[in-house]
Amino acid sequence: MLTLKGKSVFAGITIGPLALFHRNTISTASHTVENPEVEVIRFQKARDESIEQLKGLYDKAVQKVGEEQAAVFEVHQMMLEDDDYVDSVEEKIRNGKINAEAAVDQTAQELADMFRHMEDAYMQARAADVLDISRRVEQQLCGGAGIDFSKYDHVIIAADDLAPSETLQLDTDRILGFVTSSGSTNSHTAILARTLGIAAVVNTGNQLHNDVDGLMAIIDGLTGMVYIDPDEDTLSQMRIKQQEEKACKARLEQVRHVPTVTRDGRVIKLFANIGNPGNLPQVLANDAEGIGLFRSEFLYLENSDYPTEEQQFEAYKKTLEVLEGKTAVIRTLDIGADKQVDYFDLAPEVNPAMGMRAIRICLTRPDLFKTQLRALCRASAFGKLAIMFPMIISVAEVRKAKKILEEVQIELDEKAIAYDKDMEVGIMVETPASAVMSDELAKEVDFFSIGSNDLTQYTLAIDRQQTALDAFFDSHHPAVLRLIQQTIENGHKAGIWVGICGELGADLTLTETFLRMGVDELSVSPPAVLPLREKIRSLDLNKA
């Protein structure tokens, strides 16, 4: 038996024969050409044909996964039309006098390498997109023959990685799942797999070869484990686990569309965290009662320049319209630290997690901040929107942020532009400073949302991105829990509600602890909503 450990993309257990994924061979070997202009024309023709293919894939994706997820193929079209990409290929052809296939491949590798070395995980995942569009062009240059997906029938696919276009073309009624040796949980492929409900594990680090083709395999999407040619004991255990998973899903359906309330009558708000409007179907599918953390920086990460007020307004407005009256707590810009954007021109920092980020950028660039606040205020007229300021460490910061917000609202009043004048304004408590000062901060805002991820990082002085320190990282550390309890108590003394929006909120071993502390709201990833509701409804806080 061969055992692999990777990263789970979609929590599910599937058992079936393994099939290696084969792509048509494409030759990108470099050779000298006599007439570079002929090669440029070949490239331009292949690029145009690829763009037409992508338009067709977009239409197919809209029908299959909706507009938000289909947008990846619009992004791919834009990448193929990008001047930097096109100029790089054509310069390599002309200056190096090489064939178009080699020029496309060299450009792809250079750009992919650039993305891989970015600090932000989202931008790192864009390396796969560059390689995907380039392979599409190379395929056209080599004759245009595509992959025959019909031969993958009731199998688990094994590949080095799968491009978004390849994932989309998998027949989800016939594919049991897939496992890849590379890949990222932030990639478009992973997002599509989650949307399509395909059991998948990525980044196992092990390239599989022909000797495993056709062997029985098991994907455990709950743990990220993959078992190839399992022994009888493992197979038996995993079949039992598979049945337990099905029973668990059936049980969770019993808590769909019911109140999130403990046995002794304590009502808890159960919200979801999302990174962009594309996650809204997951919010609704998992029956979240609203959005407790909307990470607005996706608008900045996906743009090549600062997003306009209209771009932001439309994204927020659409979110509220989809929620149909449910609350959306939108965190203002949190760029910096592990989320770097080139056009912000931030100075290099030795320790960016403690540097120029989040509210610090907004307060030092008020025009940038005002653009976002205007978009948020205007969108608030279309639903229940709350604004949340991140990385607060002082009362002075809150007052300065609120003053800028008031200036924006005065401008809107002067222009008779509607907005919700009762819109709640809160802060994230994610630094020890804000937790310790929570008694004073509570007087300034309508709510607290405790960001347990950064609060743990800063309290323990351990970089949560540094996997080598995992043995020292304790998210249940008494110091972290004391700061959370202190924040909740101080919030309630001032009459405001307090939530938790970090990963600890979904930790079922801490749910009762948090409820006994008095937490009012928990905001978690969409798939964690129903398990958490089941846990809350099982608790009786009157019992010792």
JSON list of C-alpha atoms in Angstrom, two decimals, residues 224-398:
[
{"chain": "A", "resi": 224, "resn": "GLY", "atom": "CA", "xyz": [-5.99, 14.91, 3.02]},
{"chain": "A", "resi": 225, "resn": "MET", "atom": "CA", "xyz": [-4.82, 11.27, 2.95]},
{"chain": "A", "resi": 226, "resn": "VAL", "atom": "CA", "xyz": [-4.65, 9.14, -0.22]},
{"chain": "A", "resi": 227, "resn": "TYR", "atom": "CA", "xyz": [-4.27, 5.36, -0.09]},
{"chain": "A", "resi": 228, "resn": "ILE", "atom": "CA", "xyz": [-3.21, 3.47, -3.23]},
{"chain": "A", "resi": 229, "resn": "ASP", "atom": "CA", "xyz": [-3.60, -0.30, -3.39]},
{"chain": "A", "resi": 230, "resn": "PRO", "atom": "CA", "xyz": [-4.93, -0.34, 0.20]},
{"chain": "A", "resi": 231, "resn": "ASP", "atom": "CA", "xyz": [-4.75, -3.48, 2.34]},
{"chain": "A", "resi": 232, "resn": "GLU", "atom": "CA", "xyz": [-7.98, -5.11, 3.50]},
{"chain": "A", "resi": 233, "resn": "ASP", "atom": "CA", "xyz": [-7.91, -3.48, 6.95]},
{"chain": "A", "resi": 234, "resn": "THR", "atom": "CA", "xyz": [-7.51, 0.03, 5.49]},
{"chain": "A", "resi": 235, "resn": "LEU", "atom": "CA", "xyz": [-10.17, -0.58, 2.86]},
{"chain": "A", "resi": 236, "resn": "SER", "atom": "CA", "xyz": [-12.58, -1.87, 5.50]},
{"chain": "A", "resi": 237, "resn": "GLN", "atom": "CA", "xyz": [-11.91, 1.06, 7.83]},
{"chain": "A", "resi": 238, "resn": "MET", "atom": "CA", "xyz": [-12.36, 3.61, 5.05]},
{"chain": "A", "resi": 239, "resn": "ARG", "atom": "CA", "xyz": [-15.63, 2.03, 3.90]},
{"chain": "A", "resi": 240, "resn": "ILE", "atom": "CA", "xyz": [-16.91, 2.32, 7.45]},
{"chain": "A", "resi": 241, "resn": "LYS", "atom": "CA", "xyz": [-15.72, 5.95, 7.54]},
{"chain": "A", "resi": 242, "resn": "GLN", "atom": "CA", "xyz": [-17.44, 6.57, 4.20]},
{"chain": "A", "resi": 243, "resn": "GLN", "atom": "CA", "xyz": [-20.74, 5.29, 5.61]},
{"chain": "A", "resi": 244, "resn": "GLU", "atom": "CA", "xyz": [-20.26, 7.39, 8.76]},
{"chain": "A", "resi": 245, "resn": "GLU", "atom": "CA", "xyz": [-19.67, 10.43, 6.55]},
{"chain": "A", "resi": 246, "resn": "LYS", "atom": "CA", "xyz": [-22.90, 9.77, 4.66]},
{"chain": "A", "resi": 247, "resn": "ALA", "atom": "CA", "xyz": [-24.76, 9.37, 7.95]},
{"chain": "A", "resi": 248, "resn": "CYS", "atom": "CA", "xyz": [-23.19, 12.59, 9.25]},
{"chain": "A", "resi": 249, "resn": "LYS", "atom": "CA", "xyz": [-24.32, 14.48, 6.13]},
{"chain": "A", "resi": 250, "resn": "ALA", "atom": "CA", "xyz": [-27.84, 13.15, 6.58]},
{"chain": "A", "resi": 251, "resn": "ARG", "atom": "CA", "xyz": [-27.78, 14.19, 10.23]},
{"chain": "A", "resi": 252, "resn": "LEU", "atom": "CA", "xyz": [-26.55, 17.68, 9.36]},
{"chain": "A", "resi": 253, "resn": "GLU", "atom": "CA", "xyz": [-29.48, 18.10, 6.99]},
{"chain": "A", "resi": 254, "resn": "GLN", "atom": "CA", "xyz": [-31.69, 17.96, 10.08]},
{"chain": "A", "resi": 255, "resn": "VAL", "atom": "CA", "xyz": [-30.22, 21.26, 11.32]},
{"chain": "A", "resi": 256, "resn": "ARG", "atom": "CA", "xyz": [-30.69, 23.08, 8.04]},
{"chain": "A", "resi": 257, "resn": "HIS", "atom": "CA", "xyz": [-33.17, 25.97, 8.21]},
{"chain": "A", "resi": 258, "resn": "VAL", "atom": "CA", "xyz": [-33.55, 25.70, 11.99]},
{"chain": "A", "resi": 259, "resn": "PRO", "atom": "CA", "xyz": [-32.50, 28.31, 14.61]},
{"chain": "A", "resi": 260, "resn": "THR", "atom": "CA", "xyz": [-28.97, 28.29, 15.99]},
{"chain": "A", "resi": 261, "resn": "VAL", "atom": "CA", "xyz": [-29.97, 28.01, 19.64]},
{"chain": "A", "resi": 262, "resn": "THR", "atom": "CA", "xyz": [-28.70, 25.98, 22.59]},
{"chain": "A", "resi": 263, "resn": "ARG", "atom": "CA", "xyz": [-30.95, 23.57, 24.48]},
{"chain": "A", "resi": 264, "resn": "ASP", "atom": "CA", "xyz": [-31.35, 26.16, 27.24]},
{"chain": "A", "resi": 265, "resn": "GLY", "atom": "CA", "xyz": [-32.50, 28.81, 24.75]},
{"chain": "A", "resi": 266, "resn": "ARG", "atom": "CA", "xyz": [-29.33, 30.82, 24.06]},
{"chain": "A", "resi": 267, "resn": "VAL", "atom": "CA", "xyz": [-29.45, 32.23, 20.50]},
{"chain": "A", "resi": 268, "resn": "ILE", "atom": "CA", "xyz": [-26.16, 32.53, 18.59]},
{"chain": "A", "resi": 269, "resn": "LYS", "atom": "CA", "xyz": [-25.61, 34.31, 15.28]},
{"chain": "A", "resi": 270, "resn": "LEU", "atom": "CA", "xyz": [-23.96, 31.83, 12.89]},
{"chain": "A", "resi": 271, "resn": "PHE", "atom": "CA", "xyz": [-22.33, 33.59, 9.96]},
{"chain": "A", "resi": 272, "resn": "ALA", "atom": "CA", "xyz": [-19.84, 32.68, 7.22]},
{"chain": "A", "resi": 273, "resn": "ASN", "atom": "CA", "xyz": [-16.45, 34.04, 6.13]},
{"chain": "A", "resi": 274, "resn": "ILE", "atom": "CA", "xyz": [-15.88, 34.67, 2.41]},
{"chain": "A", "resi": 275, "resn": "GLY", "atom": "CA", "xyz": [-13.10, 36.00, 0.23]},
{"chain": "A", "resi": 276, "resn": "ASN", "atom": "CA", "xyz": [-15.16, 37.29, -2.71]},
{"chain": "A", "resi": 277, "resn": "PRO", "atom": "CA", "xyz": [-18.72, 37.26, -4.14]},
{"chain": "A", "resi": 278, "resn": "GLY", "atom": "CA", "xyz": [-17.92, 33.97, -5.85]},
{"chain": "A", "resi": 279, "resn": "ASN", "atom": "CA", "xyz": [-18.28, 32.30, -2.44]},
{"chain": "A", "resi": 280, "resn": "LEU", "atom": "CA", "xyz": [-21.89, 33.46, -2.01]},
{"chain": "A", "resi": 281, "resn": "PRO", "atom": "CA", "xyz": [-23.42, 30.23, -3.39]},
{"chain": "A", "resi": 282, "resn": "GLN", "atom": "CA", "xyz": [-21.52, 28.35, -0.67]},
{"chain": "A", "resi": 283, "resn": "VAL", "atom": "CA", "xyz": [-22.89, 30.71, 1.98]},
{"chain": "A", "resi": 284, "resn": "LEU", "atom": "CA", "xyz": [-26.46, 30.04, 0.87]},
{"chain": "A", "resi": 285, "resn": "ALA", "atom": "CA", "xyz": [-25.93, 26.32, 0.24]},
{"chain": "A", "resi": 286, "resn": "ASN", "atom": "CA", "xyz": [-24.61, 25.86, 3.78]},
{"chain": "A", "resi": 287, "resn": "ASP", "atom": "CA", "xyz": [-27.43, 27.92, 5.32]},
{"chain": "A", "resi": 288, "resn": "ALA", "atom": "CA", "xyz": [-25.30, 30.60, 6.96]},
{"chain": "A", "resi": 289, "resn": "GLU", "atom": "CA", "xyz": [-27.34, 33.36, 8.59]},
{"chain": "A", "resi": 290, "resn": "GLY", "atom": "CA", "xyz": [-25.18, 36.09, 7.08]},
{"chain": "A", "resi": 291, "resn": "ILE", "atom": "CA", "xyz": [-21.58, 37.03, 6.40]},
{"chain": "A", "resi": 292, "resn": "GLY", "atom": "CA", "xyz": [-19.44, 37.78, 9.44]},
{"chain": "A", "resi": 293, "resn": "LEU", "atom": "CA", "xyz": [-16.25, 38.49, 7.50]},
{"chain": "A", "resi": 294, "resn": "PHE", "atom": "CA", "xyz": [-16.15, 39.63, 3.88]},
{"chain": "A", "resi": 295, "resn": "ARG", "atom": "CA", "xyz": [-12.49, 40.05, 2.90]},
{"chain": "A", "resi": 296, "resn": "SER", "atom": "CA", "xyz": [-12.68, 43.04, 0.57]},
{"chain": "A", "resi": 297, "resn": "GLU", "atom": "CA", "xyz": [-9.04, 42.88, -0.54]},
{"chain": "A", "resi": 298, "resn": "PHE", "atom": "CA", "xyz": [-9.93, 40.47, -3.39]},
{"chain": "A", "resi": 299, "resn": "LEU", "atom": "CA", "xyz": [-10.87, 43.60, -5.37]},
{"chain": "A", "resi": 300, "resn": "TYR", "atom": "CA", "xyz": [-7.30, 44.84, -5.03]},
{"chain": "A", "resi": 301, "resn": "LEU", "atom": "CA", "xyz": [-5.55, 41.48, -5.50]},
{"chain": "A", "resi": 302, "resn": "GLU", "atom": "CA", "xyz": [-7.39, 40.77, -8.77]},
{"chain": "A", "resi": 303, "resn": "ASN", "atom": "CA", "xyz": [-6.79, 44.22, -10.26]},
{"chain": "A", "resi": 304, "resn": "SER", "atom": "CA", "xyz": [-3.73, 45.59, -12.00]},
{"chain": "A", "resi": 305, "resn": "ASP", "atom": "CA", "xyz": [-4.55, 49.04, -10.59]},
{"chain": "A", "resi": 306, "resn": "TYR", "atom": "CA", "xyz": [-6.61, 50.48, -7.75]},
{"chain": "A", "resi": 307, "resn": "PRO", "atom": "CA", "xyz": [-10.25, 49.37, -8.14]},
{"chain": "A", "resi": 308, "resn": "THR", "atom": "CA", "xyz": [-12.61, 52.24, -8.80]},
{"chain": "A", "resi": 309, "resn": "GLU", "atom": "CA", "xyz": [-15.46, 53.26, -6.54]},
{"chain": "A", "resi": 310, "resn": "GLU", "atom": "CA", "xyz": [-17.93, 51.85, -9.06]},
{"chain": "A", "resi": 311, "resn": "GLN", "atom": "CA", "xyz": [-16.18, 48.48, -9.22]},
{"chain": "A", "resi": 312, "resn": "GLN", "atom": "CA", "xyz": [-16.29, 48.20, -5.45]},
{"chain": "A", "resi": 313, "resn": "PHE", "atom": "CA", "xyz": [-19.87, 49.46, -5.18]},
{"chain": "A", "resi": 314, "resn": "GLU", "atom": "CA", "xyz": [-21.12, 46.87, -7.67]},
{"chain": "A", "resi": 315, "resn": "ALA", "atom": "CA", "xyz": [-19.39, 44.02, -5.83]},
{"chain": "A", "resi": 316, "resn": "TYR", "atom": "CA", "xyz": [-20.80, 45.06, -2.44]},
{"chain": "A", "resi": 317, "resn": "LYS", "atom": "CA", "xyz": [-24.25, 45.79, -3.85]},
{"chain": "A", "resi": 318, "resn": "LYS", "atom": "CA", "xyz": [-24.44, 42.41, -5.58]},
{"chain": "A", "resi": 319, "resn": "THR", "atom": "CA", "xyz": [-23.46, 40.70, -2.34]},
{"chain": "A", "resi": 320, "resn": "LEU", "atom": "CA", "xyz": [-26.24, 42.39, -0.40]},
{"chain": "A", "resi": 321, "resn": "GLU", "atom": "CA", "xyz": [-28.80, 41.65, -3.09]},
{"chain": "A", "resi": 322, "resn": "VAL", "atom": "CA", "xyz": [-27.91, 37.95, -3.07]},
{"chain": "A", "resi": 323, "resn": "LEU", "atom": "CA", "xyz": [-28.15, 37.85, 0.74]},
{"chain": "A", "resi": 324, "resn": "GLU", "atom": "CA", "xyz": [-31.71, 39.27, 0.60]},
{"chain": "A", "resi": 325, "resn": "GLY", "atom": "CA", "xyz": [-31.70, 41.04, 3.94]},
{"chain": "A", "resi": 326, "resn": "LYS", "atom": "CA", "xyz": [-29.06, 38.98, 5.74]},
{"chain": "A", "resi": 327, "resn": "THR", "atom": "CA", "xyz": [-26.19, 40.90, 7.33]},
{"chain": "A", "resi": 328, "resn": "ALA", "atom": "CA", "xyz": [-22.84, 41.31, 5.58]},
{"chain": "A", "resi": 329, "resn": "VAL", "atom": "CA", "xyz": [-19.94, 42.49, 7.75]},
{"chain": "A", "resi": 330, "resn": "ILE", "atom": "CA", "xyz": [-17.37, 43.84, 5.30]},
{"chain": "A", "resi": 331, "resn": "ARG", "atom": "CA", "xyz": [-13.80, 44.28, 6.47]},
{"chain": "A", "resi": 332, "resn": "THR", "atom": "CA", "xyz": [-12.08, 47.29, 4.97]},
{"chain": "A", "resi": 333, "resn": "LEU", "atom": "CA", "xyz": [-8.89, 46.87, 2.98]},
{"chain": "A", "resi": 334, "resn": "ASP", "atom": "CA", "xyz": [-6.39, 44.49, 4.61]},
{"chain": "A", "resi": 335, "resn": "ILE", "atom": "CA", "xyz": [-3.48, 44.61, 2.18]},
{"chain": "A", "resi": 336, "resn": "GLY", "atom": "CA", "xyz": [0.04, 44.07, 3.48]},
{"chain": "A", "resi": 337, "resn": "ALA", "atom": "CA", "xyz": [1.73, 41.25, 5.44]},
{"chain": "A", "resi": 338, "resn": "ASP", "atom": "CA", "xyz": [1.10, 38.09, 3.36]},
{"chain": "A", "resi": 339, "resn": "LYS", "atom": "CA", "xyz": [-1.10, 39.94, 0.81]},
{"chain": "A", "resi": 340, "resn": "GLN", "atom": "CA", "xyz": [1.18, 42.12, -1.29]},
{"chain": "A", "resi": 341, "resn": "VAL", "atom": "CA", "xyz": [0.03, 44.16, -4.30]},
{"chain": "A", "resi": 342, "resn": "ASP", "atom": "CA", "xyz": [2.68, 45.64, -6.58]},
{"chain": "A", "resi": 343, "resn": "TYR", "atom": "CA", "xyz": [0.85, 48.83, -7.51]},
{"chain": "A", "resi": 344, "resn": "PHE", "atom": "CA", "xyz": [0.62, 49.85, -3.83]},
{"chain": "A", "resi": 345, "resn": "ASP", "atom": "CA", "xyz": [4.39, 50.40, -3.98]},
{"chain": "A", "resi": 346, "resn": "LEU", "atom": "CA", "xyz": [4.87, 49.38, -0.36]},
{"chain": "A", "resi": 347, "resn": "ALA", "atom": "CA", "xyz": [8.46, 49.55, 0.84]},
{"chain": "A", "resi": 348, "resn": "PRO", "atom": "CA", "xyz": [10.14, 46.16, 1.48]},
{"chain": "A", "resi": 349, "resn": "GLU", "atom": "CA", "xyz": [9.87, 45.13, 5.13]},
{"chain": "A", "resi": 350, "resn": "VAL", "atom": "CA", "xyz": [11.85, 42.67, 7.21]},
{"chain": "A", "resi": 351, "resn": "ASN", "atom": "CA", "xyz": [8.69, 41.74, 9.14]},
{"chain": "A", "resi": 352, "resn": "PRO", "atom": "CA", "xyz": [5.63, 42.69, 7.04]},
{"chain": "A", "resi": 353, "resn": "ALA", "atom": "CA", "xyz": [3.20, 41.04, 9.49]},
{"chain": "A", "resi": 354, "resn": "MET", "atom": "CA", "xyz": [4.07, 43.88, 11.87]},
{"chain": "A", "resi": 355, "resn": "GLY", "atom": "CA", "xyz": [4.52, 46.54, 9.25]},
{"chain": "A", "resi": 356, "resn": "MET", "atom": "CA", "xyz": [2.50, 48.78, 6.96]},
{"chain": "A", "resi": 357, "resn": "ARG", "atom": "CA", "xyz": [-0.77, 46.90, 6.52]},
{"chain": "A", "resi": 358, "resn": "ALA", "atom": "CA", "xyz": [-4.56, 47.12, 6.84]},
{"chain": "A", "resi": 359, "resn": "ILE", "atom": "CA", "xyz": [-5.85, 50.20, 8.70]},
{"chain": "A", "resi": 360, "resn": "ARG", "atom": "CA", "xyz": [-2.34, 51.69, 8.73]},
{"chain": "A", "resi": 361, "resn": "ILE", "atom": "CA", "xyz": [-2.38, 51.94, 4.94]},
{"chain": "A", "resi": 362, "resn": "CYS", "atom": "CA", "xyz": [-5.90, 53.36, 4.97]},
{"chain": "A", "resi": 363, "resn": "LEU", "atom": "CA", "xyz": [-5.14, 56.05, 7.55]},
{"chain": "A", "resi": 364, "resn": "THR", "atom": "CA", "xyz": [-1.97, 57.13, 5.73]},
{"chain": "A", "resi": 365, "resn": "ARG", "atom": "CA", "xyz": [-3.72, 57.13, 2.34]},
{"chain": "A", "resi": 366, "resn": "PRO", "atom": "CA", "xyz": [-7.09, 58.74, 3.12]},
{"chain": "A", "resi": 367, "resn": "ASP", "atom": "CA", "xyz": [-8.08, 59.18, -0.55]},
{"chain": "A", "resi": 368, "resn": "LEU", "atom": "CA", "xyz": [-7.75, 55.43, -1.09]},
{"chain": "A", "resi": 369, "resn": "PHE", "atom": "CA", "xyz": [-9.72, 54.80, 2.11]},
{"chain": "A", "resi": 370, "resn": "LYS", "atom": "CA", "xyz": [-12.46, 57.25, 1.15]},
{"chain": "A", "resi": 371, "resn": "THR", "atom": "CA", "xyz": [-13.00, 55.53, -2.20]},
{"chain": "A", "resi": 372, "resn": "GLN", "atom": "CA", "xyz": [-13.74, 52.27, -0.45]},
{"chain": "A", "resi": 373, "resn": "LEU", "atom": "CA", "xyz": [-15.88, 53.89, 2.25]},
{"chain": "A", "resi": 374, "resn": "ARG", "atom": "CA", "xyz": [-17.99, 55.72, -0.34]},
{"chain": "A", "resi": 375, "resn": "ALA", "atom": "CA", "xyz": [-18.61, 52.43, -2.16]},
{"chain": "A", "resi": 376, "resn": "LEU", "atom": "CA", "xyz": [-19.53, 50.70, 1.10]},
{"chain": "A", "resi": 377, "resn": "CYS", "atom": "CA", "xyz": [-21.89, 53.46, 2.21]},
{"chain": "A", "resi": 378, "resn": "ARG", "atom": "CA", "xyz": [-23.65, 53.61, -1.15]},
{"chain": "A", "resi": 379, "resn": "ALA", "atom": "CA", "xyz": [-24.06, 49.82, -1.15]},
{"chain": "A", "resi": 380, "resn": "SER", "atom": "CA", "xyz": [-25.56, 49.92, 2.35]},
{"chain": "A", "resi": 381, "resn": "ALA", "atom": "CA", "xyz": [-28.75, 51.35, 0.83]},
{"chain": "A", "resi": 382, "resn": "PHE", "atom": "CA", "xyz": [-29.36, 47.93, -0.76]},
{"chain": "A", "resi": 383, "resn": "GLY", "atom": "CA", "xyz": [-29.20, 45.69, 2.29]},
{"chain": "A", "resi": 384, "resn": "LYS", "atom": "CA", "xyz": [-27.84, 45.23, 5.79]},
{"chain": "A", "resi": 385, "resn": "LEU", "atom": "CA", "xyz": [-24.16, 46.13, 5.65]},
{"chain": "A", "resi": 386, "resn": "ALA", "atom": "CA", "xyz": [-21.74, 46.63, 8.54]},
{"chain": "A", "resi": 387, "resn": "ILE", "atom": "CA", "xyz": [-18.22, 48.07, 8.25]},
{"chain": "A", "resi": 388, "resn": "MET", "atom": "CA", "xyz": [-15.32, 46.55, 10.15]},
{"chain": "A", "resi": 389, "resn": "PHE", "atom": "CA", "xyz": [-11.85, 48.10, 10.57]},
{"chain": "A", "resi": 390, "resn": "PRO", "atom": "CA", "xyz": [-8.92, 45.62, 10.81]},
{"chain": "A", "resi": 391, "resn": "MET", "atom": "CA", "xyz": [-5.63, 45.67, 12.78]},
{"chain": "A", "resi": 392, "resn": "ILE", "atom": "CA", "xyz": [-6.72, 48.26, 15.34]},
{"chain": "A", "resi": 393, "resn": "ILE", "atom": "CA", "xyz": [-4.36, 48.90, 18.26]},
{"chain": "A", "resi": 394, "resn": "SER", "atom": "CA", "xyz": [-5.66, 52.19, 19.71]},
{"chain": "A", "resi": 395, "resn": "VAL", "atom": "CA", "xyz": [-8.69, 54.38, 20.38]},
{"chain": "A", "resi": 396, "resn": "ALA", "atom": "CA", "xyz": [-7.04, 57.13, 18.31]},
{"chain": "A", "resi": 397, "resn": "GLU", "atom": "CA", "xyz": [-7.03, 54.91, 15.21]},
{"chain": "A", "resi": 398, "resn": "VAL", "atom": "CA", "xyz": [-10.74, 54.13, 15.59]}
]
